[in-house]
mmCIF file of C-alpha atoms in Angstrom:
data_model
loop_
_atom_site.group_PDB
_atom_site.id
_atom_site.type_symbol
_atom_site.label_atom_id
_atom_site.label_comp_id
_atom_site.label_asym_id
_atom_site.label_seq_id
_atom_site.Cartn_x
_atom_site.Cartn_y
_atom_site.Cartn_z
ATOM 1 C CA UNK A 1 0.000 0.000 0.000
ATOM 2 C CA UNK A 2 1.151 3.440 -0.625
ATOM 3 C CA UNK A 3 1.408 6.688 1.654
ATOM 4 C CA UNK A 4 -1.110 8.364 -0.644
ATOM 5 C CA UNK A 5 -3.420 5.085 -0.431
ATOM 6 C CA UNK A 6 -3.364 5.543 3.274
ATOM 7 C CA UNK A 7 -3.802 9.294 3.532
ATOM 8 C CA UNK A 8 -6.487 9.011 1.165
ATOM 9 C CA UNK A 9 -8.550 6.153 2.877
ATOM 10 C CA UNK A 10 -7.469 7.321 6.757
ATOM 11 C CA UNK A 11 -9.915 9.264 8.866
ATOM 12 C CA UNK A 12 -7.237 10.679 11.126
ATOM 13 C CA UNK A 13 -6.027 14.624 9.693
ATOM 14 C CA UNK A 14 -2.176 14.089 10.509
ATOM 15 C CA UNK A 15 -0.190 10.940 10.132
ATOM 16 C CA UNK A 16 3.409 10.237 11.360
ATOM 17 C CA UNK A 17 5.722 8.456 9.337
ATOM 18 C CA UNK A 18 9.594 7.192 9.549
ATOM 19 C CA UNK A 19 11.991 5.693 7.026
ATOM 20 C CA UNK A 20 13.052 2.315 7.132
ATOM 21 C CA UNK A 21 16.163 3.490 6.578
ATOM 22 C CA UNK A 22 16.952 6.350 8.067
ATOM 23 C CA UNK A 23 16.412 8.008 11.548
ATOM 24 C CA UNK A 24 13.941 10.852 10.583
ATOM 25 C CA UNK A 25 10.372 11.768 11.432
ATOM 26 C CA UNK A 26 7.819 13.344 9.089
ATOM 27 C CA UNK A 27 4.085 14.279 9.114
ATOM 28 C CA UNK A 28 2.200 14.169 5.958
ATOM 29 C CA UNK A 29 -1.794 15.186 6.591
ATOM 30 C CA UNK A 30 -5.061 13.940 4.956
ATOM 31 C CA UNK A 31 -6.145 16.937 2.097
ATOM 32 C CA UNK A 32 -9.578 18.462 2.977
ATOM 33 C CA UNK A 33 -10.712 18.332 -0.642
ATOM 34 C CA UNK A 34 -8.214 16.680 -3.534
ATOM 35 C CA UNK A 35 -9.067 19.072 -5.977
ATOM 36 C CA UNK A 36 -8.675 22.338 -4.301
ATOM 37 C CA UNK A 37 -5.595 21.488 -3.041
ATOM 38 C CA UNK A 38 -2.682 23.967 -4.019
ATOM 39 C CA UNK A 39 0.408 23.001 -6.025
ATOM 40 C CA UNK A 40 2.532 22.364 -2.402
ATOM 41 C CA UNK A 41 -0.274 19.729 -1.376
ATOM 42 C CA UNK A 42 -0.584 18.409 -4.931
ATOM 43 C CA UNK A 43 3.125 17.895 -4.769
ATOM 44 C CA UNK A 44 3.123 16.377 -1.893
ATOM 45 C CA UNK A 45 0.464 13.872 -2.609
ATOM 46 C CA UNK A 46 2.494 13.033 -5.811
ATOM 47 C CA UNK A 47 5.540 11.995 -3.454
ATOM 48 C CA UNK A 48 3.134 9.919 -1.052
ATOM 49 C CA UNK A 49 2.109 8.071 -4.644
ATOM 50 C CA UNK A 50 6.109 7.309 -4.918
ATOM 51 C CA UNK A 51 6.098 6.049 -1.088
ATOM 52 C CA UNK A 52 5.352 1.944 -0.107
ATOM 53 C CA UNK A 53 4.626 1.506 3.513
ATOM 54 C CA UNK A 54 6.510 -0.821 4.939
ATOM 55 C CA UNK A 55 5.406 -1.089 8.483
ATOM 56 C CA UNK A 56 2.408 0.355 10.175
ATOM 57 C CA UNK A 57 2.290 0.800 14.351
ATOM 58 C CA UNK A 58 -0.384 2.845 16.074
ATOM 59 C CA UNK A 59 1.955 5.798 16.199
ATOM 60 C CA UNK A 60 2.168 5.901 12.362
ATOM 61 C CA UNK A 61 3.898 4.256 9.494
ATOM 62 C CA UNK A 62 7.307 3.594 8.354
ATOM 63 C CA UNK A 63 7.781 4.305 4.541
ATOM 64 C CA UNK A 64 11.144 3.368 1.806
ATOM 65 C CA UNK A 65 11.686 7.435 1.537
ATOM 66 C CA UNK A 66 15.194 7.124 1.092
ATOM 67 C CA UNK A 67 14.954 3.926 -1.286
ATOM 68 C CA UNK A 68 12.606 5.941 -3.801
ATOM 69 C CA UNK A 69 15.167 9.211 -3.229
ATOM 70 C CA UNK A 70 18.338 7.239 -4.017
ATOM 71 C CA UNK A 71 16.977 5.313 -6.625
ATOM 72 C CA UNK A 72 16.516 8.695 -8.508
ATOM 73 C CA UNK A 73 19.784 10.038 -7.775
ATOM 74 C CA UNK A 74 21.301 10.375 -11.379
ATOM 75 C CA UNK A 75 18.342 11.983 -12.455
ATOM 76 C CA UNK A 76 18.394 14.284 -9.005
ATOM 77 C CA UNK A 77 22.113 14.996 -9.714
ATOM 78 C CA UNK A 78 20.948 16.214 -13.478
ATOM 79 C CA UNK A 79 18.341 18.329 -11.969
ATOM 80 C CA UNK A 80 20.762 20.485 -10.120
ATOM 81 C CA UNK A 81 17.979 20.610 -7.181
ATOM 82 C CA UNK A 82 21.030 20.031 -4.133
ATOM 83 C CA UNK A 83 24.491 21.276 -3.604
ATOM 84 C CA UNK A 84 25.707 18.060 -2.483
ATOM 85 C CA UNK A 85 23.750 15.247 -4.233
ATOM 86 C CA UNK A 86 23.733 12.410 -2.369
ATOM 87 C CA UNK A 87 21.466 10.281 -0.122
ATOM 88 C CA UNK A 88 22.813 11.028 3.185
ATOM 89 C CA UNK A 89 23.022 14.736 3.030
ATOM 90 C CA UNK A 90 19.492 14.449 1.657
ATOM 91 C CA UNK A 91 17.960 12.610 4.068
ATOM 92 C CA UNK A 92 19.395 14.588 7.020
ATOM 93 C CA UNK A 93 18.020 17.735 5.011
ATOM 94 C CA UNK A 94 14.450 15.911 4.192
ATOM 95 C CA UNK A 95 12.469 17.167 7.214
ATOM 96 C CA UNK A 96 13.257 20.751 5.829
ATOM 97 C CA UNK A 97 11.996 19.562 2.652
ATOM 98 C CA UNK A 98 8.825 18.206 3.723
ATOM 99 C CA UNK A 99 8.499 21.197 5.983
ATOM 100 C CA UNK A 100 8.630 23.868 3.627
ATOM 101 C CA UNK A 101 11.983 25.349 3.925
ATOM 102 C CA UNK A 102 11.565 25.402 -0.013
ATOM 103 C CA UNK A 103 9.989 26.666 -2.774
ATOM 104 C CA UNK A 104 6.633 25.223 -4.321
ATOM 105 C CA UNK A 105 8.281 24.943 -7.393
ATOM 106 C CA UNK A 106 11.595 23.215 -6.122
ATOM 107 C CA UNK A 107 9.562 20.624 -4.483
ATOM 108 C CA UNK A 108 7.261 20.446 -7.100
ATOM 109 C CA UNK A 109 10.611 19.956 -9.902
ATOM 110 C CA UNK A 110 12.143 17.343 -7.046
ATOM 111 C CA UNK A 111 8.702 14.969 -6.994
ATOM 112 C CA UNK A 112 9.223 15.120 -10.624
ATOM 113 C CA UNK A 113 12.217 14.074 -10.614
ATOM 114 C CA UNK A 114 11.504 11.484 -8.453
ATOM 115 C CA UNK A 115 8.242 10.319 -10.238
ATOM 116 C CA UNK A 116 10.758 9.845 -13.571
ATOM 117 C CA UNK A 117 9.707 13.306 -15.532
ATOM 118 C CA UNK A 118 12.747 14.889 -17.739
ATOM 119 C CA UNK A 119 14.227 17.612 -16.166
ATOM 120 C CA UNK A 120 14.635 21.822 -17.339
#
């Protein structure tokens, strides 16, 4: 099952969620109404398309977030989206990410990326 499956079938609002990999703790939240949702939520909902879960607890869910991130690497590299492109410096910078510490359009060009579009 996917992130997005879950978010999209869940009743609660706000759901935690951890990488298999990695030590890191997210929140990614239900959307009030899919299709007035603006391009940081629509983004965001692409990525949780991208995400498996791998585990499930009753504190949240654990997800391969690194695994889909390094898997796109040569493409991410490409992209020009990070100053140093590789999978640890990513992940320790992916709660900014998924906080907002960047542009709509950055994190809108990075799902891309990761969902296999060509890059600028």
């Amino acid at each position: 099952m996917t992130l997005y499956d879950y978010l999209h079938n869940t009743k609660d609002w706000e759901t935690t969620v951890w990488d298999k990999d990695y030590d890191m703790e997210t929140y990614f939240y239900k959307a009030d109404n899919e299709n007035k949702m603006d391009d940081w939520e629509k983004a965001n909902y692409e990525f949780a398309k991208l995400l498996t879960i791998t585990e499930f607890s009753s504190d949240g869910l654990t997800v391969n977030m690194a695994e889909v991130i390094e898997n796109k690497i040569t493409e991410l590299k490409k992209a020009d989206l990070f100053i140093i492109c590789e999978i640890d410096p990513i992940m320790a910078d992916i709660n900014n990410i998924l906080a907002g510490c960047v542009s709509e359009e950055w994190f809108t060009e990075f799902v891309n990326v990761l969902k296999g579009k060509e890059v600028k």
